[in-house]
Amino acid sequence: MAKVIGIDLGTTNSLVGVVGLGKPTIIPNLMGNRITPSVVRILENGNYIVGENAAKALITDPKNTIAGIKRFMGRYYNEVMDIVPTVPFDVVLGRNNLAMIRCHGVDYSPQVISAMILQYLKTSAEAYLGEEVNQAVITVPAYFSDRQRQATKEAGKIAGLEVLRIINEPTAASMAYGLDRKKNETIIVFDLGGGTFDITILEVGDGVFEVLSNGGDGFLGGNDFDNRIVDWILEEIKLEHGVNLSNNLLALQRIEEAAKRAKCELSELSQTQIKIPYLVKKDGDFINLDLILTLTKFEEICEELFERLIRPCEQAMKDSKLFSSDIDKFILVGGATRMKKVSEIIQRVFKTKPSSSVNPDEAVALGVAIQSGVLGGDVTGILLLDSTSHTVGIETERGITTRIIRKNTTIPTKILDIFSTLLGNQTSVEIHILEGEGKLCIDNRSLGRFILDGIAPAPAGVPQIEVTFDIDANGILNVTAKDKGTGREKSVSVKASTRISDSEVEVFSNILDRNAVSIQKMQLK
């Protein structure tokens, strides 16, 4: 039986794993490294490079080198407006208000860029295993919406992978921690990656992993802390040299690389030196950047970001109906958790010290490898009880969202409710499906609409419309509406309006297939 692989598709880095001899293993990529930068460089001839070699072009070819694509997955252009000014590549408004990436005059959806990363990981796994790989389990942030989950599955399809399951990153990390533990424990997984923040509270033990609550922030991650350092450096340059480099792409990329290094060094040191020789010319002479960034200053310029970590933590605890004293272990996941202030915040909010028992960079990949082993038949005795990250419901009278399935409900789940008509002799109803915690429809995300017609004319409030919401193990929603009087029924698998067409999936799949061999050759050069 062919192996099922597990993929941690990250904002900054991605990993692929598999189960061998009952244990999860990280698969090295084609360069021999365990961690692959989530970076894609589009070449002028339409080919592309993924990973380490692509990352080298972040400075030399920033307009055609894409990093952090995960933040664009399943999002409209107006949703990513805050990100657009911080990236060097062109983000354009596509059809249906989608955010698209333009390289060499060609527009690429975030799903296609992500598929390039996935196919590289697939190719790496095939080289390691010596056999073809067609099935995978892929992780997503716990706070990903229905649209973002669908976009991730779509990226897998373009890459030639049947995505057997989508699982939440903190849940995967908990599996890496609790695989061999017999004693029941209540744990918190605090996952601060490059682009997203999740917190998940679970009960683990004897092969059972049950999610009690989820929280997070889909626009908070290590990249945001990097950007605050970049802004500080730009301001210092402006003050000292009178030069505004905010539109100088080459200088910006060098500054961003220096900012990332500084952030990492401040995880161990009380201050760091930021040196960039020959940064830019002014009046015929080069400006050589030489700054000292102290830990105190770093925490000051990032204070608002650190404070944003607190509310999701408090909400997750409230949703779980637990107290800090009920928590047995606190697991850190994601490279950004190495920042000293993160541990300070955890100790302040939860009155406990986080555990260092798992590798924050590899925990998610090891966990998703375990789940891939479960679905592939290589691992037994594991039961994963994940939960919904958002409330879903429908629009009712006066623009109110009536909740059908509430946040943190164990999945898969199916719940039905009965509604009726608002007007007399109404022969059709529109079902408007929404996602979010707001009471008003305007405060929530629209997942789609459909019409149930053929209702027998009757006074208002008489017809009985049975609406069923069905969320599968991937957290993806299906909705059915049925008129109990006539038996008229309409069932809809909610399709995100950000999705690309089946014909486009086929076109890009063929392009990726043709490039598969050249990917290997380019990576090995």
XYZ file of C-alpha atoms in Angstrom:
525
model
C 0.000 0.000 0.000
C 1.337 3.422 -1.003
C 2.429 5.691 1.808
C 0.347 8.650 2.973
C 2.521 11.654 3.790
C 1.909 14.419 6.311
C 2.647 18.017 5.328
C 3.105 21.031 7.567
C 2.460 23.815 5.057
C 3.816 26.827 6.915
C 3.939 30.551 6.267
C 7.725 30.716 6.634
C 8.833 27.075 6.400
C 7.252 23.770 5.404
C 8.055 20.164 6.314
C 6.952 16.741 5.164
C 6.889 13.579 7.257
C 5.901 9.937 7.168
C 5.518 7.058 9.596
C 8.113 4.300 9.421
C 8.295 1.378 11.844
C 5.524 2.970 13.882
C 7.426 6.230 14.445
C 7.054 9.598 12.681
C 10.023 10.748 10.609
C 10.801 14.080 8.953
C 11.642 13.551 5.274
C 14.596 15.610 3.974
C 13.929 17.706 0.897
C 15.848 17.416 -2.374
C 18.619 19.565 -0.905
C 18.961 17.185 2.050
C 17.423 19.594 4.582
C 14.587 18.824 6.993
C 13.040 22.296 6.723
C 12.022 23.861 3.397
C 11.524 27.642 3.150
C 7.981 28.333 1.910
C 9.347 30.456 -0.918
C 8.659 30.222 -4.658
C 10.563 32.018 -7.396
C 8.781 32.271 -10.748
C 11.169 32.256 -13.705
C 10.580 34.197 -16.898
C 9.884 31.011 -18.886
C 7.101 29.999 -16.450
C 9.158 27.428 -14.557
C 9.678 27.910 -10.849
C 12.084 27.138 -8.013
C 11.014 26.220 -4.484
C 12.784 26.325 -1.127
C 16.375 27.265 -0.341
C 17.362 28.281 -3.862
C 14.212 30.365 -4.221
C 14.912 32.086 -0.894
C 18.284 33.260 -2.240
C 16.383 35.350 -4.786
C 14.425 37.265 -2.157
C 17.083 39.971 -2.459
C 18.131 39.628 -6.110
C 14.671 39.108 -7.654
C 12.086 40.245 -5.064
C 9.355 41.079 -7.606
C 9.102 37.463 -8.761
C 9.904 35.663 -5.513
C 6.932 34.919 -3.266
C 7.178 34.289 0.465
C 4.357 34.109 3.000
C 1.719 33.005 0.464
C -0.214 31.266 3.245
C -1.484 34.645 4.425
C -3.270 35.093 1.091
C -4.954 31.683 0.984
C -8.737 31.860 0.710
C -8.789 35.641 1.095
C -10.165 38.482 -0.987
C -8.049 41.428 -2.074
C -9.658 43.800 0.426
C -8.888 41.335 3.244
C -5.141 41.488 2.588
C -4.751 45.229 2.074
C -2.645 45.545 5.228
C -0.237 42.881 3.906
C 0.107 44.267 0.384
C 2.392 47.238 1.235
C 4.775 44.958 3.173
C 5.560 42.544 0.308
C 7.818 43.299 -2.664
C 5.896 41.226 -5.206
C 2.798 42.530 -7.006
C -0.545 41.663 -5.440
C -3.365 42.492 -7.852
C -7.139 42.454 -7.855
C -8.348 39.397 -9.729
C -11.818 38.314 -10.803
C -14.456 38.012 -8.091
C -12.326 40.381 -5.972
C -9.648 37.728 -5.413
C -6.079 38.528 -4.406
C -3.697 37.330 -7.131
C 0.092 37.380 -7.419
C 1.528 38.817 -10.644
C 4.956 37.646 -11.856
C 6.350 38.340 -15.333
C 2.897 39.563 -16.400
C 1.104 36.345 -15.379
C -1.404 36.214 -12.516
C -1.210 33.274 -10.094
C -3.741 32.419 -7.411
C -2.427 31.712 -3.894
C -3.592 28.115 -4.377
C -1.275 27.657 -7.354
C 1.733 29.145 -5.534
C 1.006 26.888 -2.546
C 0.647 23.928 -4.922
C 4.192 24.559 -6.147
C 5.451 24.182 -2.566
C 3.309 21.090 -2.018
C 4.527 19.459 -5.205
C 8.141 20.067 -4.216
C 7.479 18.355 -0.880
C 5.679 15.548 -2.721
C 8.662 15.128 -5.061
C 11.040 15.099 -2.072
C 8.966 12.385 -0.390
C 8.916 10.281 -3.546
C 12.702 10.529 -3.842
C 13.084 9.501 -0.175
C 10.551 6.651 -0.260
C 11.387 5.385 -3.736
C 7.738 5.245 -4.724
C 4.967 7.479 -6.032
C 2.984 9.462 -3.458
C -0.582 10.535 -4.197
C -2.207 11.038 -0.782
C -1.505 13.437 2.060
C -2.735 14.973 5.269
C -2.100 18.731 5.451
C -2.153 21.019 8.472
C -3.758 24.453 8.689
C -3.951 27.011 11.504
C -6.765 26.192 13.910
C -8.268 29.600 13.209
C -8.434 29.068 9.432
C -11.888 29.744 7.981
C -13.922 27.420 5.761
C -12.673 29.325 2.690
C -9.042 28.927 3.726
C -9.460 25.192 4.362
C -11.067 24.701 0.974
C -8.256 26.669 -0.671
C -5.695 24.398 1.006
C -7.431 21.267 -0.284
C -7.556 22.846 -3.721
C -3.804 23.536 -3.629
C -3.249 19.871 -2.803
C -5.375 18.810 -5.774
C -3.389 21.043 -8.132
C -0.180 19.488 -6.767
C -1.441 16.005 -7.601
C -2.336 15.058 -4.029
C -5.570 13.639 -2.711
C -5.915 15.442 0.611
C -7.350 12.790 2.900
C -7.701 15.145 5.798
C -7.060 18.698 6.929
C -6.058 18.943 10.607
C -5.318 21.914 12.818
C -1.660 22.657 13.509
C -1.922 22.756 17.325
C -3.818 19.463 17.257
C -1.032 17.921 15.188
C 1.558 19.244 17.652
C -0.364 17.659 20.524
C -0.105 14.292 18.777
C 3.681 14.660 18.595
C 3.696 15.381 22.336
C 1.210 12.775 23.488
C 1.719 9.797 21.171
C 3.081 7.417 23.830
C 1.456 8.939 26.900
C -0.958 6.757 28.831
C -1.817 9.194 31.603
C -4.617 11.646 30.807
C -3.433 15.245 30.710
C -4.954 18.622 29.891
C -2.536 20.558 27.710
C -2.351 23.897 25.949
C -0.635 24.205 22.575
C 0.514 27.776 21.966
C 1.401 28.019 18.268
C 3.007 31.263 17.072
C 4.319 30.716 13.572
C 5.477 33.026 10.831
C 2.036 34.281 9.851
C -0.604 33.036 12.282
C -1.240 32.548 15.982
C -3.292 29.675 17.430
C -4.000 28.474 20.925
C -5.698 25.130 21.483
C -6.671 23.383 24.708
C -6.862 19.592 24.577
C -7.229 16.496 26.692
C -4.719 13.818 25.660
C -3.921 10.332 26.865
C -4.088 6.655 25.903
C -4.343 7.437 22.197
C -7.231 9.925 22.460
C -6.740 13.592 21.471
C -9.823 15.687 22.194
C -9.907 19.413 21.455
C -11.754 21.441 24.085
C -11.355 24.924 22.619
C -9.561 26.948 19.939
C -8.561 30.576 19.671
C -6.189 32.675 17.647
C -5.400 35.516 15.296
C -5.034 34.862 11.581
C -2.992 38.032 11.054
C -0.426 37.719 13.820
C 2.890 35.916 13.482
C 6.657 36.229 13.467
C 6.554 38.193 10.209
C 4.710 41.010 11.962
C 7.470 41.316 14.562
C 10.026 41.392 11.726
C 8.078 44.211 10.086
C 8.134 46.285 13.273
C 11.946 46.029 13.315
C 12.026 46.994 9.631
C 9.897 50.063 10.346
C 12.234 51.029 13.201
C 15.322 50.644 10.987
C 13.742 52.736 8.211
C 12.925 55.475 10.712
C 16.468 55.428 12.094
C 17.897 55.737 8.571
C 15.571 58.631 7.817
C 16.542 60.437 11.018
C 20.285 59.922 10.610
C 20.732 60.169 6.849
C 17.569 61.890 5.602
C 16.830 59.027 3.200
C 13.449 57.305 2.793
C 14.015 53.704 1.669
C 10.411 52.497 1.998
C 10.104 52.172 -1.804
C 13.613 50.855 -2.489
C 12.937 47.134 -3.031
C 16.564 45.981 -3.003
C 17.402 47.901 0.174
C 14.157 46.754 1.809
C 14.932 43.095 1.228
C 18.374 43.453 2.812
C 16.820 45.285 5.755
C 14.163 42.576 6.163
C 16.819 39.853 6.250
C 18.738 41.813 8.883
C 15.533 42.314 10.904
C 14.829 38.577 10.966
C 18.362 37.839 12.170
C 18.067 40.510 14.853
C 14.792 39.062 16.144
C 16.323 35.597 16.379
C 19.452 36.874 18.154
C 17.344 38.736 20.711
C 15.879 35.394 21.773
C 19.269 34.731 23.381
C 20.892 38.154 23.828
C 20.018 41.432 25.513
C 21.045 43.414 22.428
C 22.154 42.834 18.857
C 24.095 44.764 16.226
C 22.441 45.359 12.855
C 25.081 45.979 10.181
C 24.383 46.327 6.457
C 27.355 47.604 4.443
C 26.837 49.571 1.226
C 23.082 49.734 1.774
C 22.352 52.612 -0.588
C 24.101 55.576 -2.196
C 23.525 59.177 -1.134
C 25.316 62.070 -2.760
C 27.744 59.626 -4.389
C 28.725 57.881 -1.163
C 27.395 54.624 0.269
C 25.425 54.545 3.512
C 26.701 51.789 5.799
C 24.038 50.845 8.325
C 25.269 50.155 11.862
C 22.624 50.094 14.621
C 22.227 48.556 18.071
C 18.805 47.100 18.866
C 18.285 46.244 22.518
C 15.799 43.682 23.778
C 14.030 46.454 25.683
C 13.625 48.537 22.520
C 12.458 45.511 20.535
C 9.762 44.724 23.100
C 8.761 48.385 23.146
C 8.231 48.663 19.385
C 6.373 45.319 19.382
C 4.320 45.963 22.516
C 0.978 46.079 20.678
C 1.725 42.752 18.955
C 2.641 41.037 22.210
C -0.549 42.351 23.821
C -2.607 40.851 20.986
C -1.526 37.395 22.155
C -3.414 37.766 25.424
C -7.076 38.037 24.420
C -7.232 34.778 22.392
C -5.616 32.976 25.342
C -8.194 34.317 27.771
C -11.058 33.474 25.396
C -9.800 29.915 24.836
C -9.656 29.369 28.603
C -13.150 30.785 28.999
C -14.503 28.554 26.210
C -12.896 25.460 27.749
C -14.446 26.271 31.167
C -11.081 25.509 32.777
C -8.769 27.355 35.147
C -4.998 27.727 34.952
C -4.673 25.187 37.761
C -6.352 22.576 35.513
C -3.553 22.720 32.910
C -0.898 19.991 33.147
C 1.410 21.034 30.290
C 1.941 24.132 28.165
C 3.509 23.305 24.781
C 5.197 25.941 22.589
C 5.073 25.502 18.817
C 6.456 27.740 16.075
C 9.784 29.535 15.827
C 8.364 32.860 17.055
C 7.689 31.318 20.491
C 11.430 31.597 21.133
C 10.988 35.311 21.800
C 11.584 35.933 25.512
C 8.474 38.068 25.898
C 6.248 35.165 24.852
C 7.265 33.101 27.881
C 6.771 36.146 30.102
C 3.228 36.636 28.794
C 2.402 32.954 29.302
C 3.630 33.056 32.888
C 1.661 36.250 33.499
C -1.622 34.941 32.021
C -1.468 31.258 32.965
C 0.778 31.338 36.050
C 2.883 28.519 34.607
C 6.098 27.939 32.667
C 5.878 26.488 29.150
C 7.385 23.089 28.410
C 10.327 22.560 26.067
C 9.610 18.853 25.548
C 8.878 19.205 21.810
C 10.878 20.821 19.006
C 8.847 23.959 18.152
C 9.930 23.789 14.501
C 9.093 20.120 13.899
C 6.244 19.291 16.295
C 3.468 20.021 13.788
C 5.159 18.001 11.027
C 5.730 15.024 13.321
C 2.124 15.174 14.471
C 0.663 15.345 10.969
C 2.936 12.435 9.996
C 1.297 10.425 12.795
C -2.166 11.275 11.461
C -1.067 10.319 7.950
C 0.072 6.996 9.431
C -3.363 6.529 11.006
C -5.111 7.046 7.667
C -2.529 4.950 5.856
C -2.918 2.032 8.256
C 0.596 2.273 9.740
C -0.573 3.582 13.141
C -3.401 2.160 15.234
C -5.013 3.047 18.552
C -5.242 6.786 17.830
C -8.517 8.721 18.027
C -8.506 12.388 17.011
C -11.486 14.482 18.126
C -10.934 17.918 16.592
C -13.382 20.808 16.830
C -14.779 23.718 14.855
C -12.868 26.988 15.023
C -15.798 29.245 14.084
C -19.553 29.393 14.576
C -21.665 28.846 11.430
C -25.298 29.742 10.857
C -27.796 31.417 8.532
C -29.250 34.875 8.064
C -32.726 35.387 9.523
C -35.058 38.346 10.033
C -33.536 41.849 10.439
C -30.044 40.748 9.417
C -29.512 38.529 12.454
C -27.239 35.484 12.308
C -28.967 32.450 13.777
C -26.271 30.077 14.961
C -26.539 26.425 13.917
C -23.165 24.938 14.891
C -21.227 26.768 17.550
C -17.491 27.254 17.794
C -15.566 24.414 19.503
C -18.123 21.735 18.573
C -16.444 18.338 18.073
C -16.244 17.335 14.412
C -17.489 15.660 12.332
C -20.934 16.893 13.346
C -24.415 17.324 11.877
C -27.088 19.611 13.353
C -30.496 20.590 11.992
C -32.940 23.344 12.858
C -36.434 24.301 11.668
C -37.209 27.690 10.084
C -40.192 29.140 8.275
C -41.229 31.819 5.808
C -41.353 35.530 6.639
C -44.101 36.450 4.121
C -47.458 34.939 3.241
C -47.625 32.694 0.144
C -43.829 32.711 -0.121
C -42.804 29.973 -2.582
C -39.030 30.217 -2.170
C -36.468 31.086 0.485
C -32.859 32.184 0.204
C -30.443 30.396 2.517
C -27.528 32.729 3.328
C -24.728 30.828 5.097
C -22.443 32.727 7.467
C -19.337 32.068 9.549
C -18.239 34.015 12.609
C -19.086 34.977 16.156
C -21.015 38.203 15.462
C -24.745 38.529 16.135
C -25.273 40.618 13.000
C -24.707 39.172 9.530
C -22.619 42.185 8.566
C -20.071 41.220 11.246
C -19.576 37.697 9.863
C -18.108 36.122 6.717
C -20.499 35.076 3.972
C -19.861 31.486 2.860
C -22.521 31.410 0.166
C -26.211 31.582 -0.745
C -28.671 29.264 -2.450
C -32.409 29.246 -3.204
C -34.893 26.579 -2.083
C -37.978 26.962 -4.302
C -41.155 24.986 -4.919
C -42.573 25.712 -1.464
C -46.393 25.365 -1.350
C -48.111 28.765 -0.814
C -49.186 29.193 2.801
C -49.504 31.878 5.488
C -46.262 33.273 6.885
C -44.723 31.015 9.504
C -46.592 27.871 8.418
C -44.095 26.118 6.075
C -41.424 24.154 7.899
C -37.969 24.488 6.347
C -35.493 21.993 7.776
C -31.921 23.299 7.481
C -29.088 20.842 8.165
C -25.460 21.850 8.666
C -22.900 19.054 8.254
C -19.221 19.722 9.024
C -16.806 16.956 8.048
C -13.550 15.938 9.736
C -11.706 18.576 7.698
C -13.867 21.358 9.102
C -15.531 21.886 5.707
C -19.251 22.628 5.620
C -22.177 21.125 3.672
C -25.702 22.545 3.961
C -29.099 21.015 3.120
C -32.486 22.768 3.105
C -35.734 20.791 2.891
C -39.392 21.854 2.802
C -41.064 19.282 5.064
C -44.450 19.960 3.461
C -43.522 19.200 -0.165
C -40.366 17.182 0.368
C -38.555 19.645 -1.878
C -34.854 19.558 -0.989
C -31.658 21.249 -2.006
C -28.241 20.168 -0.813
C -25.173 22.333 -1.272
C -21.518 21.627 -0.624
C -20.464 25.138 0.298
C -17.959 26.291 -2.303
C -15.812 29.263 -1.434
C -16.169 32.083 -3.946
C -12.384 32.362 -3.796
C -12.011 28.948 -5.472
C -10.572 28.591 -8.954
C -12.442 26.664 -11.631
C -11.994 22.948 -12.309
C -10.590 23.756 -15.752
C -7.964 26.033 -14.180
C -7.086 23.295 -11.692
C -6.469 20.934 -14.604
C -4.404 23.497 -16.532
C -2.137 24.318 -13.592
C -1.876 20.651 -12.587
C -0.529 19.873 -16.064
C 1.934 22.774 -15.860
C 3.208 21.548 -12.489
C 3.472 17.992 -13.784
C 5.578 19.120 -16.738
C 7.857 21.038 -14.411
C 8.283 18.224 -11.884
C 11.481 16.865 -13.429
C 12.961 20.330 -13.982
C 12.211 21.160 -10.332
C 14.470 18.306 -9.233
C 17.217 19.289 -11.659
C 17.170 22.953 -10.616
C 17.140 22.146 -6.910
C 20.102 19.783 -7.213
C 22.296 22.231 -9.111
